[in-house]
């Protein structure tokens, strides 16, 4: 019951992103879609993933998007004309993507988290264990990459001020 | 069975949101006006009812009966959406706050999530949409400037707010707010480790990072709720009234109430994380979540929680009427250059103490 409600919200939001001409409305549809998705995650008992979905995507990234749309004051624009070739390419790409999704969905076991992995206390613990156990080295590499990027931004913005 | 659980949840939601938080919001406004009057040596609203205690009722009536004026050049849909978007997240966040221990065998929290503090941050980060939309939809320059300021301010302080509680999570080793409070109830509050396990060298040493993180948390909370000294989004001297300049009657009131609701939830979170939530000091009537509690003890715990929240709100008000407003560049520098670094260093400090001191 709840699943269909939130899935409908997520899908309607996704449709809204492409259908609306006003960029702010599109951005808000995306937010609605993220919220629906987060609700679905929480429905699967993956609290941490659901909450991070809201915190990172809806709460931070989309706010920045919206901020920039509003600052630049983009009017509802027409965009480039869609040619037949572009339409064909898009359809092909969409079909490939749907095919991939279908393969993944078929290969999954579907059951509540507790029955699949009874030893898991909560998804936060499990994610932490994996990140800082099995995948410790990649996490460190990504962390250093992000740190370098952050420092780079600080250095660049400093120079611009002077 | 399922129906009964739903009914209990519904009772808790209605009871907490409409019978506790909303009246608290109304009386926080009254308290703000009375305390500010006290601080500035004025009288304040003391006419309606005894000591002006019925003033919130009069204010509410006034807001509802006033003309609801919609300016001509606003973007109507978003203009209507914005006040709701400030009020709703503020009220949603109270779902995970443990406002009591247990009453008649029922845990006194609406949703016992395993990611409590993260849930609060996630929902609170949505409240920026209301302000941004209000600024943009009003289609006029002062609200727009207010909206822009609010966005950059809230995004910047979200970082230090999130980082500031990491030491707390490390010490308590849990993401469930209810269990965090139970731990503090038995082993000593983080800010007052004078009994239980925390009354030791390690606990007292950990007080240093805890105090730092409490300061960072509180200051960031002021910035997140747009309270003075960080109320730049509605800075009267520069922006008329900031993002809600174009709003009137109940729509304006919703912004106003949303700010106070966010303040109450923020106080609740600070109390829960640092001052042991519903627990009494020195382990009196402590509860580890195992045995059932008698009902009078549950009531005492609830009263303790709301008592602490009220003290915290008075602190908010006191600060508002004591400090001058920051300049906007000072505010951003303070958030991004000072508090961000302090919070990161604090995490390393906590980890070091936890590792070295047994």
Short mmCIF file of C-alpha atoms in Angstrom, two decimals:
data_model
loop_
_atom_site.label_atom_id
_atom_site.label_comp_id
_atom_site.label_asym_id
_atom_site.label_seq_id
_atom_site.Cartn_x
_atom_site.Cartn_y
_atom_site.Cartn_z
CA UNK A 1 0.00 0.00 0.00
CA UNK A 2 2.59 2.53 1.17
CA UNK A 3 4.99 1.19 -1.44
CA UNK A 4 2.65 2.13 -4.28
CA UNK A 5 2.04 5.58 -2.82
CA UNK A 6 5.75 6.41 -2.55
CA UNK A 7 6.61 4.75 -5.85
CA UNK A 8 3.92 6.89 -7.47
CA UNK A 9 5.41 10.02 -5.87
CA UNK A 10 8.90 9.12 -7.10
CA UNK A 11 7.70 8.36 -10.61
CA UNK A 12 5.47 11.42 -10.85
CA UNK A 13 8.38 13.56 -9.68
CA UNK A 14 10.64 12.01 -12.29
CA UNK A 15 8.09 12.63 -15.02
CA UNK A 16 7.64 16.20 -13.80
CA UNK A 17 11.36 16.90 -14.19
CA UNK A 18 11.22 16.27 -17.93
CA UNK A 19 7.68 17.45 -18.56
CA UNK A 20 7.70 20.90 -16.97
CA UNK A 21 9.15 23.83 -18.89
CA UNK A 22 9.78 26.02 -15.84
CA UNK A 23 13.22 25.09 -14.42
CA UNK A 24 12.18 25.79 -10.82
CA UNK A 25 9.18 23.49 -11.15
CA UNK A 26 11.44 20.84 -12.65
CA UNK A 27 13.85 21.18 -9.74
CA UNK A 28 11.00 20.77 -7.29
CA UNK A 29 9.73 17.70 -9.11
CA UNK A 30 13.19 16.23 -8.68
CA UNK A 31 13.04 16.98 -4.96
CA UNK A 32 9.66 15.24 -4.75
CA UNK A 33 11.11 12.29 -6.62
CA UNK A 34 14.04 12.09 -4.18
CA UNK A 35 11.67 12.20 -1.24
CA UNK A 36 9.61 9.36 -2.68
CA UNK A 37 12.78 7.37 -3.24
CA UNK A 38 13.94 8.02 0.31
CA UNK A 39 10.59 6.84 1.63
CA UNK A 40 11.02 3.64 -0.40
CA UNK A 41 14.47 3.07 1.12
CA UNK A 42 13.06 3.55 4.61
CA UNK A 43 10.26 1.19 3.71
CA UNK A 44 12.97 -1.42 3.07
CA UNK A 45 14.39 -0.77 6.57
CA UNK A 46 17.43 0.92 5.05
CA UNK A 47 17.12 3.96 7.31
CA UNK A 48 20.60 5.31 6.77
CA UNK A 49 20.39 5.17 2.97
CA UNK A 50 16.95 6.79 3.01
CA UNK A 51 18.02 9.55 5.35
CA UNK A 52 21.20 10.20 3.39
CA UNK A 53 19.11 10.42 0.23
CA UNK A 54 17.16 13.28 1.78
CA UNK A 55 20.15 14.88 3.50
CA UNK A 56 22.55 14.87 0.57
CA UNK A 57 20.38 15.00 -2.53
CA UNK A 58 17.21 16.77 -1.49
CA UNK A 59 18.77 18.88 1.26
CA UNK A 60 22.09 19.95 -0.20
CA UNK A 61 22.54 19.30 -3.90
CA UNK A 62 19.08 20.36 -4.99
CA UNK A 63 19.24 23.48 -2.84
CA UNK A 64 22.38 24.46 -4.73
CA UNK A 65 20.67 23.71 -8.06
CA UNK A 66 17.72 25.83 -7.09
CA UNK A 67 19.99 28.55 -5.80
CA UNK A 68 21.78 28.77 -9.13
CA UNK A 69 18.57 28.61 -11.17
CA UNK A 70 17.17 31.47 -9.12
CA UNK A 71 20.37 33.52 -9.16
CA UNK A 72 20.72 33.28 -12.94
CA UNK A 73 16.96 33.80 -13.25
CA UNK A 74 16.62 31.31 -16.11
CA UNK A 75 13.33 31.86 -17.90
CA UNK A 76 11.43 28.83 -19.12
CA UNK A 77 13.45 28.21 -22.25
CA UNK A 78 12.57 26.16 -25.32
CA UNK A 79 15.92 24.42 -25.68
CA UNK A 80 17.22 23.01 -28.93
CA UNK A 81 14.86 21.47 -31.47
CA UNK A 82 14.63 17.70 -31.16
CA UNK A 83 15.61 16.03 -34.43
CA UNK A 84 14.55 12.55 -35.50
CA UNK A 85 18.06 11.22 -35.01
CA UNK A 86 18.20 12.52 -31.43
CA UNK A 87 14.82 10.96 -30.69
CA UNK A 88 15.98 7.63 -32.08
CA UNK A 89 19.20 7.74 -30.05
CA UNK A 90 17.30 8.60 -26.89
CA UNK A 91 14.85 5.76 -27.41
CA UNK A 92 17.69 3.31 -28.01
CA UNK A 93 19.52 4.48 -24.89
CA UNK A 94 16.34 4.21 -22.81
CA UNK A 95 15.76 0.68 -24.08
CA UNK A 96 19.30 -0.39 -23.17
CA UNK A 97 18.85 1.09 -19.72
CA UNK A 98 15.51 -0.63 -19.16
CA UNK A 99 17.09 -3.90 -20.27
CA UNK A 100 19.91 -3.48 -17.76
CA UNK A 101 17.45 -2.64 -14.98
CA UNK A 102 15.36 -5.68 -15.83
CA UNK A 103 18.35 -8.01 -15.66
CA UNK A 104 19.35 -6.62 -12.26
CA UNK A 105 15.80 -6.82 -10.89
CA UNK A 106 15.35 -10.42 -11.98
CA UNK A 107 18.64 -11.49 -10.42
CA UNK A 108 17.76 -10.09 -6.98
CA UNK A 109 16.30 -12.01 -4.08
CA UNK A 110 13.37 -10.07 -2.68
CA UNK A 111 12.64 -10.34 1.02
CA UNK A 112 12.79 -8.01 4.04
CA UNK A 113 16.29 -7.11 5.18
CA UNK A 114 16.02 -8.94 8.52
CA UNK A 115 15.12 -12.28 6.90
CA UNK A 116 17.85 -12.01 4.27
CA UNK A 117 20.59 -11.00 6.67
CA UNK A 118 19.48 -11.81 10.21
CA UNK A 119 22.87 -10.97 11.68
CA UNK A 120 22.68 -7.33 10.55
CA UNK A 121 21.82 -4.98 13.41
CA UNK A 122 21.05 -1.91 11.31
CA UNK A 123 22.14 -0.75 7.91
CA UNK A 124 24.29 1.99 9.48
CA UNK A 125 26.40 -0.62 11.26
CA UNK A 126 26.68 -2.76 8.15
CA UNK A 127 27.70 0.13 5.90
CA UNK A 128 30.27 1.26 8.44
CA UNK A 129 31.68 -2.26 8.76
CA UNK A 130 32.00 -2.63 4.99
CA UNK A 131 33.45 0.82 4.37
CA UNK A 132 36.04 0.64 7.13
CA UNK A 133 36.72 -3.08 6.81
CA UNK A 134 36.56 -4.62 3.41
CA UNK A 135 36.71 -1.43 1.36
CA UNK A 136 39.07 0.52 3.58
CA UNK A 137 41.64 1.32 0.90
CA UNK A 138 39.19 2.66 -1.73
CA UNK A 139 37.53 4.77 0.96
CA UNK A 140 40.88 6.30 1.87
CA UNK A 141 41.64 7.04 -1.79
CA UNK A 142 38.26 8.71 -2.32
CA UNK A 143 38.69 10.62 0.93
CA UNK A 144 42.06 12.01 -0.16
CA UNK A 145 40.61 12.90 -3.56
CA UNK A 146 37.80 14.86 -1.93
CA UNK A 147 40.21 16.53 0.48
CA UNK A 148 42.42 17.64 -2.41
CA UNK A 149 39.36 18.98 -4.24
CA UNK A 150 38.25 20.90 -1.14
CA UNK A 151 41.68 22.42 -0.59
CA UNK A 152 41.83 23.25 -4.29
CA UNK A 153 38.57 25.17 -4.09
CA UNK A 154 39.80 27.11 -1.07
CA UNK A 155 43.07 28.01 -2.81
CA UNK A 156 41.37 29.02 -6.07
CA UNK A 157 38.72 31.17 -4.42
CA UNK A 158 41.40 32.89 -2.35
CA UNK A 159 43.33 33.91 -5.42
CA UNK A 160 40.20 35.29 -7.04
CA UNK A 161 39.67 37.68 -4.13
CA UNK A 162 43.09 39.31 -4.39
CA UNK B 1 -2.94 -5.50 16.66
CA UNK B 2 -1.66 -3.44 13.80
CA UNK B 3 -4.62 -1.14 14.19
CA UNK B 4 -3.89 -0.62 17.89
CA UNK B 5 -0.26 0.28 17.14
CA UNK B 6 -1.46 2.77 14.53
CA UNK B 7 -3.95 4.27 16.97
CA UNK B 8 -1.27 4.66 19.65
CA UNK B 9 1.02 6.36 17.12
CA UNK B 10 -1.79 8.68 16.11
CA UNK B 11 -2.45 9.59 19.74
CA UNK B 12 1.25 10.29 20.25
CA UNK B 13 1.46 12.44 17.11
CA UNK B 14 -1.62 14.48 17.95
CA UNK B 15 -0.65 14.75 21.60
CA UNK B 16 2.91 15.86 20.96
CA UNK B 17 2.42 18.13 17.96
CA UNK B 18 -0.91 19.77 18.72
CA UNK B 19 -1.10 19.62 22.49
CA UNK B 20 2.54 20.24 23.36
CA UNK B 21 4.65 21.68 20.52
CA UNK B 22 2.04 24.11 19.15
CA UNK B 23 1.15 25.62 22.55
CA UNK B 24 4.87 25.74 23.31
CA UNK B 25 5.41 27.67 20.08
CA UNK B 26 2.65 30.09 21.01
CA UNK B 27 4.02 30.59 24.50
CA UNK B 28 7.60 30.85 23.22
CA UNK B 29 6.43 33.94 21.32
CA UNK B 30 4.85 35.29 24.48
CA UNK B 31 7.98 34.46 26.49
CA UNK B 32 10.12 36.15 23.87
CA UNK B 33 8.15 39.37 24.20
CA UNK B 34 8.00 39.27 27.99
CA UNK B 35 11.67 38.41 28.46
CA UNK B 36 12.79 40.99 25.93
CA UNK B 37 10.73 43.53 27.84
CA UNK B 38 12.37 42.39 31.07
CA UNK B 39 15.84 42.71 29.55
CA UNK B 40 15.13 46.14 28.09
CA UNK B 41 13.36 47.35 31.23
CA UNK B 42 9.95 47.65 29.56
CA UNK B 43 6.60 46.11 30.52
CA UNK B 44 5.73 43.92 27.56
CA UNK B 45 2.33 42.43 26.76
CA UNK B 46 0.65 41.98 30.15
CA UNK B 47 -2.95 43.04 29.40
CA UNK B 48 -4.71 39.97 28.00
CA UNK B 49 -5.39 37.62 30.87
CA UNK B 50 -3.20 37.25 33.94
CA UNK B 51 0.29 38.61 33.12
CA UNK B 52 -0.69 38.55 29.44
CA UNK B 53 -0.95 34.77 29.42
CA UNK B 54 -3.85 34.85 26.94
CA UNK B 55 -1.89 37.04 24.53
CA UNK B 56 -1.12 34.09 22.15
CA UNK B 57 -4.87 33.48 21.76
CA UNK B 58 -5.44 37.12 20.87
CA UNK B 59 -2.49 37.07 18.46
CA UNK B 60 -3.76 33.93 16.77
CA UNK B 61 -7.24 35.42 16.32
CA UNK B 62 -5.72 38.57 14.93
CA UNK B 63 -3.62 36.66 12.40
CA UNK B 64 -6.56 34.59 11.21
CA UNK B 65 -8.93 37.53 10.88
CA UNK B 66 -6.50 39.85 9.10
CA UNK B 67 -6.84 40.35 5.37
CA UNK B 68 -4.84 37.74 3.48
CA UNK B 69 -3.32 39.96 0.85
CA UNK B 70 -1.53 38.43 -2.16
CA UNK B 71 0.54 40.97 -4.07
CA UNK B 72 -0.09 41.10 -7.80
CA UNK B 73 3.34 40.28 -9.19
CA UNK B 74 4.15 37.16 -7.12
CA UNK B 75 4.47 33.63 -8.50
CA UNK B 76 1.25 32.48 -6.91
CA UNK B 77 1.72 28.72 -6.61
CA UNK B 78 5.11 28.93 -4.97
CA UNK B 79 4.04 31.94 -2.94
CA UNK B 80 1.38 29.75 -1.31
CA UNK B 81 3.65 26.75 -0.96
CA UNK B 82 6.50 28.53 0.82
CA UNK B 83 4.95 29.10 4.30
CA UNK B 84 3.85 25.47 4.42
CA UNK B 85 7.33 24.33 3.49
CA UNK B 86 8.84 26.20 6.44
CA UNK B 87 6.31 24.93 8.96
CA UNK B 88 6.07 21.26 7.94
CA UNK B 89 9.75 20.20 8.24
CA UNK B 90 10.00 21.91 11.61
CA UNK B 91 7.10 19.82 12.92
CA UNK B 92 8.18 16.62 11.16
CA UNK B 93 11.49 16.52 12.98
CA UNK B 94 9.84 16.04 16.35
CA UNK B 95 8.93 12.49 15.25
CA UNK B 96 12.26 11.02 16.40
CA UNK B 97 12.80 13.07 19.57
CA UNK B 98 12.38 10.91 22.69
CA UNK B 99 10.30 13.29 24.80
CA UNK B 100 9.91 10.83 27.67
CA UNK B 101 11.03 7.39 28.80
CA UNK B 102 7.96 5.22 28.93
CA UNK B 103 4.32 5.69 29.85
CA UNK B 104 2.07 2.66 30.46
CA UNK B 105 4.67 0.45 28.76
CA UNK B 106 4.72 2.59 25.61
CA UNK B 107 8.02 4.25 24.61
CA UNK B 108 7.50 8.00 24.49
CA UNK B 109 8.80 8.64 20.98
CA UNK B 110 6.77 8.67 17.80
CA UNK B 111 9.25 6.90 15.51
CA UNK B 112 12.05 4.91 17.07
CA UNK B 113 14.48 5.25 14.15
CA UNK B 114 18.00 3.89 14.11
CA UNK B 115 19.22 7.07 12.46
CA UNK B 116 17.62 9.68 14.72
CA UNK B 117 20.04 12.63 14.54
CA UNK B 118 20.55 12.11 10.82
CA UNK B 119 16.79 12.11 10.28
CA UNK B 120 16.51 15.44 12.09
CA UNK B 121 19.29 16.97 9.99
CA UNK B 122 17.80 15.59 6.80
CA UNK B 123 14.36 17.02 7.42
CA UNK B 124 15.75 20.27 8.80
CA UNK B 125 17.79 20.68 5.65
CA UNK B 126 14.52 20.69 3.73
CA UNK B 127 13.26 23.72 5.63
CA UNK B 128 15.59 25.92 3.59
CA UNK B 129 13.24 25.40 0.62
CA UNK B 130 10.49 27.35 2.32
CA UNK B 131 12.67 30.39 2.80
CA UNK B 132 14.28 30.21 -0.65
CA UNK B 133 10.89 29.85 -2.30
CA UNK B 134 9.43 32.68 -0.28
CA UNK B 135 12.28 34.91 -1.40
CA UNK B 136 12.02 33.91 -5.02
CA UNK B 137 8.24 33.72 -5.34
CA UNK B 138 7.75 37.18 -3.85
CA UNK B 139 9.39 38.52 -6.99
CA UNK B 140 10.79 41.57 -5.28
CA UNK B 141 14.35 42.43 -4.40
CA UNK B 142 14.47 42.48 -0.59
CA UNK B 143 12.83 39.08 -0.17
CA UNK B 144 15.09 37.73 -2.88
CA UNK B 145 18.23 38.96 -1.11
CA UNK B 146 16.91 37.44 2.10
CA UNK B 147 16.33 34.12 0.37
CA UNK B 148 19.82 34.10 -1.14
CA UNK B 149 21.41 34.92 2.21
CA UNK B 150 19.41 32.26 3.96
CA UNK B 151 20.44 29.57 1.48
CA UNK B 152 24.15 30.22 1.72
CA UNK B 153 23.96 30.59 5.48
CA UNK B 154 22.01 27.40 6.06
CA UNK B 155 24.12 25.30 3.70
CA UNK B 156 27.35 26.51 5.32
CA UNK B 157 26.22 25.93 8.87
CA UNK B 158 24.75 22.53 8.08
CA UNK B 159 28.34 21.33 7.66
CA UNK B 160 29.50 22.38 11.10
CA UNK B 161 26.20 21.28 12.63
CA UNK B 162 26.62 17.79 11.23
CA UNK B 163 30.30 17.56 12.12
CA UNK B 164 29.79 18.89 15.63
CA UNK B 165 27.73 15.93 16.79
CA UNK B 166 30.12 13.28 15.46
CA UNK B 167 32.12 13.25 18.76
CA UNK B 168 28.84 12.67 20.60
CA UNK B 169 27.98 9.75 18.34
CA UNK B 170 31.48 8.36 18.80
CA UNK B 171 31.24 8.50 22.59
CA UNK B 172 27.73 7.08 22.81
CA UNK B 173 28.29 4.59 19.98
CA UNK B 174 24.67 4.64 18.85
CA UNK B 175 22.47 6.39 16.33
CA UNK B 176 19.20 5.74 18.15
CA UNK B 177 18.20 8.81 20.17
CA UNK B 178 16.19 6.76 22.66
CA UNK B 179 19.10 4.48 23.51
CA UNK B 180 21.45 7.49 23.62
CA UNK B 181 19.31 8.99 26.37
CA UNK B 182 19.08 5.69 28.27
CA UNK B 183 22.87 5.42 28.17
CA UNK B 184 23.23 8.94 29.54
CA UNK B 185 20.58 8.29 32.18
CA UNK B 186 22.59 5.40 33.61
CA UNK B 187 26.16 6.45 32.86
CA UNK B 188 26.04 10.21 33.27
CA UNK B 189 25.14 13.05 30.90
CA UNK B 190 27.77 14.04 28.42
CA UNK B 191 27.89 17.58 29.76
CA UNK B 192 27.72 16.49 33.43
CA UNK B 193 29.69 13.23 33.81
CA UNK B 194 29.46 13.08 37.59
CA UNK B 195 28.01 9.59 38.14
CA UNK B 196 28.05 6.09 36.65
CA UNK B 197 30.67 4.96 34.15
CA UNK B 198 31.42 8.44 32.93
CA UNK B 199 32.67 9.59 36.37
CA UNK B 200 36.23 8.53 35.53
CA UNK B 201 39.39 10.03 34.06
CA UNK B 202 38.25 9.18 30.54
CA UNK B 203 34.79 10.63 31.04
CA UNK B 204 36.14 13.85 32.50
CA UNK B 205 38.76 14.19 29.75
CA UNK B 206 36.06 13.65 27.14
CA UNK B 207 34.28 16.64 28.63
CA UNK B 208 36.70 18.87 26.67
CA UNK B 209 35.63 17.74 23.18
CA UNK B 210 32.02 17.50 24.33
CA UNK B 211 31.99 21.13 25.45
CA UNK B 212 33.60 22.20 22.18
CA UNK B 213 31.08 20.27 20.16
CA UNK B 214 28.24 21.66 22.27
CA UNK B 215 29.37 25.22 21.55
CA UNK B 216 29.73 24.54 17.82
CA UNK B 217 26.36 22.77 17.80
CA UNK B 218 24.55 25.57 19.60
CA UNK B 219 26.00 28.35 17.45
CA UNK B 220 25.22 26.41 14.27
CA UNK B 221 21.73 25.84 15.58
CA UNK B 222 21.27 29.60 15.96
CA UNK B 223 22.38 30.05 12.35
CA UNK B 224 20.17 27.23 11.09
CA UNK B 225 17.07 28.62 12.76
CA UNK B 226 17.88 32.14 11.53
CA UNK B 227 17.88 33.54 15.04
CA UNK B 228 19.75 36.61 16.11
CA UNK B 229 22.77 37.12 16.09
CA UNK B 230 22.50 35.32 12.73
CA UNK B 231 19.13 36.54 11.46
CA UNK B 232 20.61 38.08 8.32
CA UNK B 233 17.85 36.65 6.07
CA UNK B 234 15.31 38.94 7.72
CA UNK B 235 17.64 41.68 8.87
CA UNK B 236 15.22 44.59 9.36
CA UNK B 237 17.79 47.35 9.03
CA UNK B 238 18.85 46.25 5.56
CA UNK B 239 16.09 44.13 4.02
CA UNK B 240 12.80 45.50 5.46
CA UNK B 241 11.76 42.03 6.68
CA UNK B 242 13.78 39.78 4.40
CA UNK B 243 12.14 36.79 2.84
CA UNK B 244 8.69 37.38 4.34
CA UNK B 245 8.38 41.05 3.39
CA UNK B 246 5.53 40.36 0.96
CA UNK B 247 3.57 38.08 3.28
CA UNK B 248 0.64 39.04 5.45
CA UNK B 249 -1.76 37.55 8.01
CA UNK B 250 -1.63 33.78 8.60
CA UNK B 251 1.00 33.13 5.93
CA UNK B 252 3.38 35.46 7.74
CA UNK B 253 2.41 33.80 10.99
CA UNK B 254 3.40 30.42 9.57
CA UNK B 255 6.95 31.66 8.92
CA UNK B 256 7.04 33.06 12.40
CA UNK B 257 5.74 29.87 13.99
CA UNK B 258 8.03 27.75 11.84
CA UNK B 259 11.02 29.60 13.23
CA UNK B 260 9.89 28.98 16.79
CA UNK B 261 9.03 25.35 16.11
CA UNK B 262 12.50 24.84 14.65
CA UNK B 263 13.93 26.50 17.76
CA UNK B 264 12.01 24.13 20.05
CA UNK B 265 13.09 21.05 18.09
CA UNK B 266 16.67 22.33 18.07
CA UNK B 267 16.54 22.80 21.83
CA UNK B 268 15.08 19.32 22.15
CA UNK B 269 17.92 17.84 20.13
CA UNK B 270 20.57 19.71 22.13
CA UNK B 271 18.97 18.52 25.38
CA UNK B 272 18.80 14.95 24.09
CA UNK B 273 22.38 14.83 22.88
CA UNK B 274 24.21 16.75 25.59
CA UNK B 275 22.00 16.98 28.67
CA UNK B 276 20.57 13.49 28.91
CA UNK B 277 17.09 14.12 27.47
CA UNK B 278 14.39 13.05 29.92
CA UNK B 279 16.82 11.75 32.58
CA UNK B 280 17.27 13.35 35.95
CA UNK B 281 20.81 14.20 37.08
CA UNK B 282 22.94 11.93 39.30
CA UNK B 283 21.21 8.79 38.09
CA UNK B 284 18.00 9.47 40.06
CA UNK B 285 15.15 7.39 38.63
CA UNK B 286 17.49 6.21 35.89
CA UNK B 287 16.20 3.70 33.36
CA UNK B 288 18.18 1.40 31.05
CA UNK B 289 15.25 0.51 28.80
CA UNK B 290 14.75 -3.00 30.16
CA UNK B 291 12.12 -3.17 32.90
CA UNK B 292 8.73 -1.48 32.70
CA UNK B 293 8.45 1.84 34.47
CA UNK B 294 5.62 2.92 36.77
CA UNK B 295 3.50 5.63 35.19
CA UNK B 296 4.43 8.40 37.65
CA UNK B 297 8.10 7.91 36.81
CA UNK B 298 7.31 8.24 33.10
CA UNK B 299 5.47 11.48 33.83
CA UNK B 300 8.43 12.82 35.83
CA UNK B 301 10.73 11.99 32.92
CA UNK B 302 8.48 13.79 30.46
CA UNK B 303 8.28 16.83 32.72
CA UNK B 304 12.08 16.79 33.04
CA UNK B 305 12.51 16.78 29.27
CA UNK B 306 10.15 19.68 28.68
CA UNK B 307 11.63 21.56 31.63
CA UNK B 308 15.07 21.33 30.06
CA UNK B 309 13.68 22.41 26.68
CA UNK B 310 12.07 25.47 28.28
CA UNK B 311 15.37 26.44 29.90
CA UNK B 312 17.05 26.12 26.51
CA UNK B 313 14.42 28.30 24.83
CA UNK B 314 14.92 30.96 27.48
CA UNK B 315 18.63 30.80 26.64
CA UNK B 316 17.80 31.35 22.95
CA UNK B 317 15.72 34.39 23.87
CA UNK B 318 18.34 35.72 26.23
CA UNK B 319 21.01 35.55 23.52
CA UNK B 320 18.72 37.23 21.00
CA UNK B 321 18.25 40.28 23.16
CA UNK B 322 21.87 40.49 24.32
CA UNK B 323 23.98 40.24 21.18
CA UNK B 324 24.17 42.52 18.14
CA UNK B 325 23.78 41.16 14.64
CA UNK B 326 26.78 39.87 12.68
CA UNK B 327 27.75 41.23 9.29
CA UNK B 328 27.10 38.75 6.51
CA UNK B 329 30.73 38.18 5.47
CA UNK B 330 31.69 37.77 9.14
CA UNK B 331 28.97 35.20 9.51
CA UNK B 332 30.13 33.16 6.53
CA UNK B 333 33.77 33.37 7.58
CA UNK B 334 32.90 32.28 11.10
CA UNK B 335 31.00 29.28 9.78
CA UNK B 336 33.32 28.10 7.05
CA UNK B 337 36.74 29.09 8.37
CA UNK B 338 36.36 28.78 12.13
CA UNK B 339 33.63 26.34 13.15
CA UNK B 340 34.23 23.91 10.31
CA UNK B 341 37.89 23.45 11.28
CA UNK B 342 37.15 23.37 14.98
CA UNK B 343 34.60 20.62 14.44
CA UNK B 344 37.03 18.53 12.38
CA UNK B 345 39.85 18.94 14.91
CA UNK B 346 37.40 18.07 17.64
CA UNK B 347 36.62 14.73 16.00
CA UNK B 348 40.33 13.84 15.92
CA UNK B 349 40.71 14.98 19.54
CA UNK B 350 37.83 12.77 20.64
CA UNK B 351 39.21 9.78 18.77
CA UNK B 352 42.62 10.34 20.37
CA UNK B 353 41.23 10.52 23.90
CA UNK B 354 39.05 7.46 23.34
CA UNK B 355 42.01 5.51 22.00
CA UNK B 356 44.70 6.55 24.50
CA UNK B 357 42.85 6.79 27.82
CA UNK B 358 41.45 3.54 29.15
#
